[in-house]
Amino acid sequence: MAGIVGWGSYIPKYRIKAETIAEVQNADAAAIKAGLGLTEKSVPGKDEDTATISVHAARDALARAGIDRKQIGSVYVGSESHPYAVKPTASIVGEALDIGNAYMAVDTEFACKAGSATIQINAGLVDSGMIKYGLSIGADTSQAEPGNALEYSAAAGGAAFIVGPNSESVATLDYTCSFTSDTPDFWRRAMQAYPSHAGRFTGEPAYFKHVSSATDMILKKSGAKITDFKYVVFHMPNGKFPLRMAKQFGATKEQIEAGLVVTKIGNTYSGSSILGLASVLDVAKPGDKILVTSYGSGSGSDAFIFTATKKITEAQKKARKVNDYIARKEYITYPQYLKHMEGIHQ
Amino acid sequence: MFRESPIIRWRNYSDRYKLRGYKCTKCSATYFEYKGMCPCGNLDFTEIDFSGRGKIAAFTQIHGGPEAFENKTPYCVAVIDLVEGARIEAQVMDCKYEDLKIGTEVEAVFRKFYSSGEKGVIHYGTKFVPKF
């Protein structure tokens, strides 16, 4: 199968603490932090959106891949905060990356798994011989209605992957599969500024059912055991759900920790599980096996098994790591947060 | 006033999106904007893709910006000497005015410039941030 030839990530500099939001919303910050398992979230700069985050991450992915950018045959950008309702983010990204014009492009949307789905699409295209390299991106500047529980977790960030031939890969894609059903746990109707969700229904019949089913499916398909993996990444809508999933499958803290970025930056939606993957690729050693299961409301999960190759060590040095972006931060106040999210000047 | 037509910006995507400039074929001087003639007297140029790395040569802070940038105020604008030699004027983001100095190393980033009103096109291009 195809594999990942290069990867990149991006997280905006700005952060808002749960305490800062809770003070405005007259909520109990300690209870919220304990309930969600996170303490702060990333916030986009006033001039950042899904397109700019995508370009930033993709430039790092290209730096790591070291390929002729004109050989990229597809650009797919997954997000639920595309800057336009009609006009693709993917063509903005393609133009900014200077990859020429001979590429397929489309934006995808499937809540938080719109990015992981593009890895599957590109892997299929590479394996079929239709393209040599494909660019897969998941990025979001996710929206949350002020006062809603999502306000504490809806964050900004993204990751990009150059999918290409197995022989050139820093991590080979060994298996992938998906589990999908029509489950109305979270949605945003046309022309609505903020998403709605079904409260506790987003847990058991939604996240947990789909993540565990896709993970079960790929373990069965591959014959692998959870102990075979050096790293395990489950989608991170908050800091608690992936830990519960890890416990269910018997994954240890050591397996989960490297990819558990949500506790430091919040849920970057389409960027979430794949930022976890990028974070793992930042530190993986040749031979390490990686299990990733994304989740997108509505609902579906994509599961992947990767194996790091000997090319990964050199590639890790060629661009910034997820932890570099996590470490770069500036806290902002709630009024500044509203301005960053264009809540005042609209 | 916002430009309603996206065409003028679209014509500049090469230099705004990719930081593409010009290099004199005789003295190798580099320019971001096209020049008809190099001070050395040469009329021929080749295109050059700048690395995006540079140092601040001069800077200021804008408190009352044009309509397109009024929700970004205060913001910093700098004259930047790119490592390839060309000089460019650009916004410097993700920093405070007090953080900047002449000689501060910066790097190019792809950012949103402004939107042509609520219905218009969103314009993107190159800005800079302090190197981190």
Coordinates of C-alpha atoms in Angstrom, one line a residue:
Chain A
M1 CA 0.0 0.0 0.0
A2 CA 0.9 3.7 -0.1
G3 CA 2.4 5.5 2.8
I4 CA 3.2 8.9 4.3
V5 CA 6.1 10.5 2.5
G6 CA 6.1 13.7 4.5
W7 CA 4.0 15.3 7.3
G8 CA 3.6 18.8 8.8
S9 CA 1.5 20.4 11.5
Y10 CA 0.4 23.9 12.6
I11 CA -1.2 25.3 15.7
P12 CA -1.8 29.0 16.1
K13 CA 0.0 30.8 18.8
Y14 CA -2.9 32.0 20.9
R15 CA -4.5 30.2 23.9
I16 CA -7.4 30.8 26.2
K17 CA -7.6 29.2 29.6
A18 CA -10.7 27.3 30.7
E19 CA -10.7 29.6 33.8
T20 CA -10.9 32.7 31.5
I21 CA -14.0 31.3 29.7
A22 CA -15.6 30.0 32.9
E23 CA -15.3 33.4 34.6
V24 CA -17.3 35.0 31.8
Q25 CA -19.9 32.2 31.6
N26 CA -20.2 32.1 35.4
A27 CA -19.2 28.4 35.4
D28 CA -17.2 26.2 37.7
A29 CA -13.7 26.0 36.0
A30 CA -12.5 23.2 38.2
A31 CA -15.5 21.0 37.3
I32 CA -15.2 21.8 33.6
K33 CA -11.5 21.0 33.5
A34 CA -12.1 17.8 35.4
G35 CA -15.0 16.9 33.2
L36 CA -13.3 17.6 29.9
G37 CA -9.8 16.7 30.8
L38 CA -8.3 19.8 29.3
T39 CA -7.1 23.1 30.7
E40 CA -6.8 25.5 27.7
K41 CA -7.4 25.6 23.9
S42 CA -5.7 27.1 20.9
V43 CA -7.3 30.2 19.2
P44 CA -6.6 31.3 15.6
G45 CA -4.9 34.6 15.0
K46 CA -7.1 37.4 13.6
D47 CA -5.7 36.7 10.2
E48 CA -5.7 32.9 10.4
D49 CA -8.3 30.4 9.0
T50 CA -8.5 26.9 7.7
A51 CA -6.7 27.9 4.4
T52 CA -3.7 29.6 6.2
I53 CA -3.4 26.7 8.7
S54 CA -3.5 24.2 5.8
V55 CA -0.8 26.1 3.8
H56 CA 1.5 26.3 6.9
A57 CA 1.2 22.6 7.7
A58 CA 1.5 21.6 4.0
R59 CA 4.7 23.6 3.6
D60 CA 6.2 21.6 6.5
A61 CA 5.0 18.4 4.9
L62 CA 6.7 19.3 1.7
A63 CA 9.9 20.2 3.5
R64 CA 9.9 16.8 5.0
A65 CA 9.0 14.9 1.9
G66 CA 11.7 16.6 -0.2
I67 CA 9.8 15.9 -3.4
D68 CA 9.2 17.8 -6.6
R69 CA 6.0 19.7 -5.7
K70 CA 4.8 19.7 -9.3
Q71 CA 4.3 15.9 -8.9
I72 CA 1.5 16.3 -6.4
G73 CA -1.5 15.1 -8.2
S74 CA -4.2 15.8 -5.7
V75 CA -5.0 18.2 -2.9
Y76 CA -7.8 17.4 -0.5
V77 CA -8.6 19.6 2.5
G78 CA -10.9 18.3 5.2
S79 CA -12.6 20.8 7.5
E80 CA -15.8 22.0 9.0
S81 CA -14.7 25.6 8.9
H82 CA -13.8 26.1 5.2
P83 CA -13.5 29.9 4.7
Y84 CA -16.1 29.8 1.8
A85 CA -19.4 28.0 1.5
V86 CA -18.7 27.8 -2.2
K87 CA -15.1 28.1 -3.4
P88 CA -12.6 25.4 -2.5
T89 CA -10.0 25.8 0.2
A90 CA -8.0 23.2 -1.7
S91 CA -7.3 25.4 -4.7
I92 CA -6.1 28.2 -2.4
V93 CA -3.7 25.8 -0.8
G94 CA -2.5 24.4 -4.2
E95 CA -1.9 28.0 -5.5
A96 CA 0.0 29.0 -2.4
L97 CA 2.2 25.8 -2.5
D98 CA 3.0 26.5 -6.2
I99 CA 2.3 22.9 -7.3
G100 CA 1.1 23.9 -10.8
N101 CA -2.3 23.2 -12.1
A102 CA -2.3 19.5 -13.0
Y103 CA -3.9 18.3 -9.8
M104 CA -7.3 17.1 -8.6
A105 CA -8.7 19.1 -5.7
V106 CA -11.8 19.1 -3.5
D107 CA -12.8 20.0 0.0
T108 CA -14.2 17.3 2.2
E109 CA -16.5 17.6 5.2
F110 CA -17.3 14.9 7.8
A111 CA -17.1 16.7 11.1
C112 CA -13.8 15.7 12.8
K113 CA -12.8 13.0 10.4
A114 CA -12.8 15.0 7.2
G115 CA -9.0 15.1 7.3
S116 CA -8.3 11.4 8.0
A117 CA -10.7 10.5 5.2
T118 CA -8.5 12.3 2.7
I119 CA -5.6 10.0 3.6
Q120 CA -7.7 7.0 2.6
I121 CA -8.7 8.8 -0.7
N122 CA -5.1 9.6 -1.6
A123 CA -3.8 6.1 -0.6
G124 CA -6.4 4.7 -3.1
L125 CA -5.3 7.1 -5.8
V126 CA -1.6 6.3 -5.2
D127 CA -2.2 2.6 -5.2
S128 CA -4.2 2.7 -8.3
G129 CA -1.4 4.6 -10.1
M130 CA -3.6 7.6 -10.8
I131 CA -1.2 9.9 -8.9
K132 CA 2.3 9.7 -7.6
Y133 CA 1.8 12.0 -4.6
G134 CA -1.4 13.3 -3.0
L135 CA -1.7 16.0 -0.3
S136 CA -4.1 15.2 2.6
I137 CA -5.0 17.9 5.0
G138 CA -7.3 18.2 8.0
A139 CA -7.6 21.7 9.6
D140 CA -10.2 23.7 11.5
T141 CA -10.8 27.0 13.3
S142 CA -13.8 25.3 15.0
Q143 CA -16.8 27.2 16.1
A144 CA -18.5 27.1 19.5
E145 CA -21.5 29.1 20.7
P146 CA -20.6 31.3 23.6
G147 CA -21.8 29.6 26.8
N148 CA -22.0 26.1 25.2
A149 CA -19.8 23.3 26.6
L150 CA -18.0 23.2 23.3
E151 CA -16.6 26.7 24.0
Y152 CA -14.0 25.1 26.3
S153 CA -12.7 22.7 23.7
A154 CA -13.3 24.0 20.1
A155 CA -9.8 24.9 19.0
A156 CA -7.7 25.7 15.9
G157 CA -5.0 23.7 14.2
G158 CA -4.2 21.2 11.5
A159 CA -1.9 18.6 10.0
A160 CA -0.9 17.8 6.4
F161 CA 0.4 14.6 4.9
I162 CA 2.0 13.8 1.5
V163 CA 0.8 10.4 0.6
G164 CA 3.0 8.6 -1.8
P165 CA 4.7 5.3 -2.8
N166 CA 5.4 2.8 -0.2
S167 CA 9.1 2.7 -1.2
E168 CA 9.5 6.4 -0.4
S169 CA 7.5 6.4 2.8
V170 CA 8.5 7.5 6.3
A171 CA 5.6 5.4 7.5
T172 CA 3.9 2.8 5.4
L173 CA 0.2 2.5 5.5
D174 CA -0.4 -1.2 6.3
Y175 CA -4.1 -1.3 6.8
T176 CA -7.1 1.1 6.8
C177 CA -10.8 0.6 7.2
S178 CA -13.9 2.6 8.2
F179 CA -17.1 2.2 10.2
T180 CA -19.9 4.5 9.2
S181 CA -23.6 4.9 10.2
D182 CA -26.2 7.7 10.2
T183 CA -26.0 8.9 13.8
P184 CA -27.2 12.4 14.5
D185 CA -25.0 13.3 17.4
F186 CA -23.6 16.7 16.2
W187 CA -24.4 18.9 13.2
R188 CA -24.4 22.4 11.8
R189 CA -27.2 23.4 9.4
A190 CA -26.6 25.7 6.4
M191 CA -26.2 29.4 7.3
Q192 CA -25.9 28.6 11.0
A193 CA -22.9 30.1 12.8
Y194 CA -22.5 27.4 15.4
P195 CA -23.0 23.7 15.5
S196 CA -25.5 21.9 17.6
H197 CA -25.1 18.6 19.4
A198 CA -27.2 16.0 21.2
G199 CA -25.4 16.2 24.6
R200 CA -24.7 12.9 26.2
F201 CA -25.8 11.1 23.0
T202 CA -22.4 12.2 21.5
G203 CA -20.8 9.6 23.7
E204 CA -22.0 6.0 23.8
P205 CA -23.9 5.5 20.5
A206 CA -21.7 7.9 18.7
Y207 CA -18.0 8.3 19.6
F208 CA -17.5 5.1 21.5
K209 CA -19.5 2.9 19.2
H210 CA -17.8 4.1 16.1
V211 CA -14.2 4.3 17.4
S212 CA -14.4 0.9 19.0
S213 CA -16.0 -0.7 16.0
A214 CA -13.4 0.7 13.5
T215 CA -10.6 -0.3 15.9
D216 CA -12.0 -3.8 16.4
M217 CA -12.4 -4.1 12.6
I218 CA -8.8 -3.1 11.8
L219 CA -7.3 -5.3 14.6
K220 CA -9.3 -8.3 13.2
K221 CA -8.3 -7.4 9.6
S222 CA -4.6 -7.1 10.4
G223 CA -4.4 -9.8 13.0
A224 CA -2.6 -7.3 15.2
K225 CA -2.9 -7.0 19.0
I226 CA -3.0 -3.7 20.9
T227 CA 0.4 -4.6 22.4
D228 CA 2.0 -4.7 18.9
F229 CA 1.7 -0.9 18.8
K230 CA 4.3 1.6 20.1
Y231 CA 1.7 4.4 19.7
V232 CA -2.1 4.5 19.8
V233 CA -4.1 7.6 18.8
F234 CA -7.9 7.8 19.2
H235 CA -9.8 10.9 18.2
M236 CA -9.7 13.6 20.9
P237 CA -12.9 15.6 21.3
N238 CA -11.8 16.1 24.9
G239 CA -9.2 14.7 27.2
K240 CA -11.4 11.9 28.6
F241 CA -12.9 10.0 25.7
P242 CA -9.6 8.8 24.2
L243 CA -8.5 7.6 27.6
R244 CA -11.6 5.6 28.1
M245 CA -11.1 4.1 24.6
A246 CA -7.5 3.3 25.6
K247 CA -8.7 1.5 28.7
Q248 CA -11.2 -0.5 26.8
F249 CA -8.6 -1.7 24.4
G250 CA -5.9 -2.2 27.0
A251 CA -3.6 0.5 25.6
T252 CA -1.2 1.9 28.2
K253 CA -0.4 5.5 29.1
E254 CA 2.9 5.2 27.3
Q255 CA 1.2 4.2 24.1
I256 CA -1.4 7.0 24.3
E257 CA 0.7 9.9 25.6
A258 CA 2.7 11.0 22.6
G259 CA -0.5 11.6 20.5
L260 CA -2.7 13.0 23.2
V261 CA -2.4 16.7 22.2
V262 CA -6.0 17.6 23.2
T263 CA -5.0 18.2 26.8
K264 CA -2.7 21.0 25.7
I265 CA -4.6 22.6 22.8
G266 CA -8.2 21.4 22.8
N267 CA -10.1 19.7 20.0
T268 CA -8.9 20.9 16.6
Y269 CA -11.7 19.0 15.0
S270 CA -10.6 17.8 11.5
G271 CA -7.1 18.3 12.7
S272 CA -7.5 16.5 16.0
S273 CA -6.7 12.8 15.4
I274 CA -4.2 13.6 12.6
L275 CA -2.4 16.1 14.8
G276 CA -2.0 13.2 17.2
L277 CA -0.6 11.1 14.3
A278 CA 1.8 14.0 13.4
S279 CA 2.9 14.2 17.0
V280 CA 3.7 10.5 17.0
L281 CA 5.5 10.7 13.7
D282 CA 7.6 13.5 15.3
V283 CA 9.1 11.0 17.7
A284 CA 8.6 7.5 16.2
K285 CA 11.6 5.3 15.5
P286 CA 12.0 2.9 12.5
G287 CA 9.9 -0.1 13.0
D288 CA 7.4 1.5 15.4
K289 CA 3.8 0.5 14.7
I290 CA 1.1 3.2 15.0
L291 CA -2.6 2.7 15.4
V292 CA -4.9 5.7 14.6
T293 CA -8.7 5.8 14.8
S294 CA -10.4 9.0 14.0
Y295 CA -14.0 10.0 14.6
G296 CA -16.4 12.3 12.8
S297 CA -19.9 13.0 14.0
G298 CA -22.7 12.0 11.8
S299 CA -21.0 9.4 12.2
G300 CA -17.9 7.5 11.2
S301 CA -14.4 6.4 12.2
D302 CA -11.4 5.7 10.0
A303 CA -8.8 3.3 11.4
F304 CA -5.2 3.1 10.2
I305 CA -2.1 1.0 10.9
F306 CA 1.2 2.6 10.0
T307 CA 4.8 1.3 10.4
A308 CA 7.6 3.8 10.6
T309 CA 10.5 3.2 8.2
K310 CA 14.2 4.1 8.5
K311 CA 13.5 7.3 6.5
I312 CA 11.6 8.8 9.4
T313 CA 14.6 9.8 11.5
E314 CA 16.0 12.2 8.9
A315 CA 12.6 13.6 8.1
Q316 CA 11.9 14.5 11.7
K317 CA 14.7 17.0 11.6
K318 CA 13.4 18.9 8.5
A319 CA 10.5 20.9 10.0
R320 CA 9.0 22.0 13.3
K321 CA 7.3 19.4 15.5
V322 CA 3.8 19.5 17.0
N323 CA 5.4 20.2 20.4
D324 CA 7.2 23.2 19.0
Y325 CA 3.9 24.7 18.1
I326 CA 2.4 23.7 21.5
A327 CA 5.2 25.4 23.3
R328 CA 4.8 28.6 21.4
K329 CA 1.8 30.3 23.1
E330 CA 0.4 33.6 24.3
Y331 CA -2.7 33.7 26.5
I332 CA -5.5 36.0 25.6
T333 CA -8.5 37.5 27.4
Y334 CA -12.1 36.7 26.6
P335 CA -12.7 40.0 24.8
Q336 CA -9.6 39.4 22.8
Y337 CA -10.9 35.9 22.1
L338 CA -14.1 37.3 20.7
K339 CA -12.2 39.6 18.5
H340 CA -10.0 36.7 17.2
M341 CA -13.1 34.7 16.4
E342 CA -14.6 37.8 14.7
G343 CA -17.4 37.9 17.3
I344 CA -17.3 41.7 17.6
H345 CA -16.5 43.1 14.2
Q346 CA -18.9 41.1 12.1
Chain B
M1 CA -13.0 51.3 0.4
F2 CA -12.8 47.6 -0.4
R3 CA -12.1 46.6 -3.9
E4 CA -15.2 44.7 -5.0
S5 CA -13.4 43.0 -8.0
P6 CA -11.1 40.1 -7.1
I7 CA -9.3 40.5 -10.4
I8 CA -6.5 42.9 -9.4
R9 CA -5.4 40.8 -6.5
W10 CA -5.7 37.6 -8.5
R11 CA -3.2 39.0 -11.0
N12 CA -0.7 39.3 -8.1
Y13 CA -1.1 35.8 -6.7
S14 CA 2.4 34.8 -7.8
D15 CA 4.2 37.4 -5.7
R16 CA 1.7 37.7 -2.9
Y17 CA 1.1 34.0 -2.3
K18 CA 4.6 32.7 -3.2
L19 CA 6.9 35.6 -2.4
R20 CA 8.2 35.6 -6.0
G21 CA 10.4 38.5 -7.1
Y22 CA 13.0 39.4 -9.7
K23 CA 16.8 39.1 -10.0
C24 CA 19.0 41.3 -12.2
T25 CA 20.8 39.1 -14.7
K26 CA 23.8 41.4 -14.6
C27 CA 24.5 42.4 -11.0
S28 CA 22.3 39.8 -9.3
A29 CA 20.4 42.5 -7.3
T30 CA 17.0 41.2 -6.2
Y31 CA 13.7 43.0 -6.1
F32 CA 10.2 42.1 -4.8
E33 CA 8.4 44.5 -7.1
Y34 CA 9.1 44.4 -10.9
K35 CA 11.5 47.1 -12.0
G36 CA 11.9 48.2 -15.6
M37 CA 15.6 48.8 -15.2
C38 CA 18.1 47.9 -12.5
P39 CA 20.3 50.7 -11.1
C40 CA 23.2 48.9 -12.8
G41 CA 21.7 49.8 -16.1
N42 CA 20.5 46.2 -17.0
L43 CA 17.0 45.7 -18.4
D44 CA 16.9 41.9 -18.0
F45 CA 15.6 40.0 -14.9
T46 CA 14.9 36.4 -14.0
E47 CA 12.3 35.3 -11.5
I48 CA 13.4 34.3 -8.0
D49 CA 11.5 32.6 -5.2
F50 CA 12.5 34.2 -1.9
S51 CA 13.1 31.9 1.1
G52 CA 10.9 34.1 3.3
R53 CA 13.7 34.6 5.8
G54 CA 14.8 38.1 6.7
K55 CA 15.6 40.8 9.2
I56 CA 13.6 43.9 10.2
A57 CA 15.2 47.1 8.9
A58 CA 12.5 49.5 10.2
F59 CA 9.1 49.1 11.8
T60 CA 6.1 50.9 13.2
Q61 CA 2.7 50.2 14.8
I62 CA -0.5 51.0 13.1
H63 CA -3.4 52.2 15.4
G64 CA -5.8 53.5 12.9
G65 CA -5.6 51.3 9.8
P66 CA -7.6 51.3 6.6
E67 CA -11.1 49.8 6.7
A68 CA -9.8 46.4 5.6
F69 CA -7.5 46.1 8.6
E70 CA -9.4 48.1 11.3
N71 CA -10.3 44.9 13.2
K72 CA -6.6 44.0 13.3
T73 CA -5.4 47.2 15.0
P74 CA -3.0 47.7 16.6
Y75 CA -0.7 45.8 14.2
C76 CA 3.0 46.1 13.2
V77 CA 4.3 46.9 9.8
A78 CA 8.0 46.6 8.9
V79 CA 10.5 47.1 6.2
I80 CA 12.2 43.7 5.9
D81 CA 15.6 42.9 4.3
L82 CA 15.2 39.4 2.9
V83 CA 18.3 37.1 3.1
E84 CA 18.4 37.2 -0.7
G85 CA 18.8 41.0 -0.6
A86 CA 15.4 42.3 -1.7
R87 CA 13.6 44.7 0.6
I88 CA 9.8 44.2 1.2
E89 CA 7.2 46.0 3.3
A90 CA 4.8 43.7 5.2
Q91 CA 2.7 43.3 8.2
V92 CA 4.4 41.5 11.1
M93 CA 2.0 39.4 13.1
D94 CA 1.9 37.3 16.3
C95 CA 4.0 39.8 18.1
K96 CA 3.8 43.0 20.2
Y97 CA 5.4 46.2 19.1
E98 CA 7.6 46.1 22.2
D99 CA 9.0 42.7 21.1
L100 CA 10.4 44.0 17.8
K101 CA 13.9 45.5 17.2
I102 CA 15.8 46.5 14.1
G103 CA 17.5 43.3 13.2
T104 CA 14.8 41.0 14.6
E105 CA 14.7 37.8 12.5
V106 CA 11.4 37.1 10.8
E107 CA 9.9 34.5 8.5
A108 CA 7.2 34.6 6.0
V109 CA 3.8 33.1 6.6
F110 CA 0.6 32.7 4.6
R111 CA -2.2 34.7 6.1
K112 CA -5.5 36.4 5.4
F113 CA -5.2 40.0 4.2
Y114 CA -8.8 41.1 4.3
S115 CA -12.2 40.3 2.9
S116 CA -14.0 42.4 0.3
G117 CA -17.0 42.9 2.6
E118 CA -19.3 40.1 3.8
K119 CA -20.1 38.9 0.3
G120 CA -16.8 39.5 -1.4
V121 CA -13.6 37.5 -1.9
I122 CA -11.2 36.7 0.9
H123 CA -7.7 38.0 0.0
Y124 CA -4.7 36.1 1.2
G125 CA -1.0 36.7 1.0
T126 CA 2.4 36.8 2.7
K127 CA 3.0 38.4 6.1
F128 CA 5.8 37.8 8.5
V129 CA 6.2 36.6 12.1
P130 CA 9.2 36.8 14.4
K131 CA 11.3 33.7 13.9
F132 CA 10.6 31.1 16.6

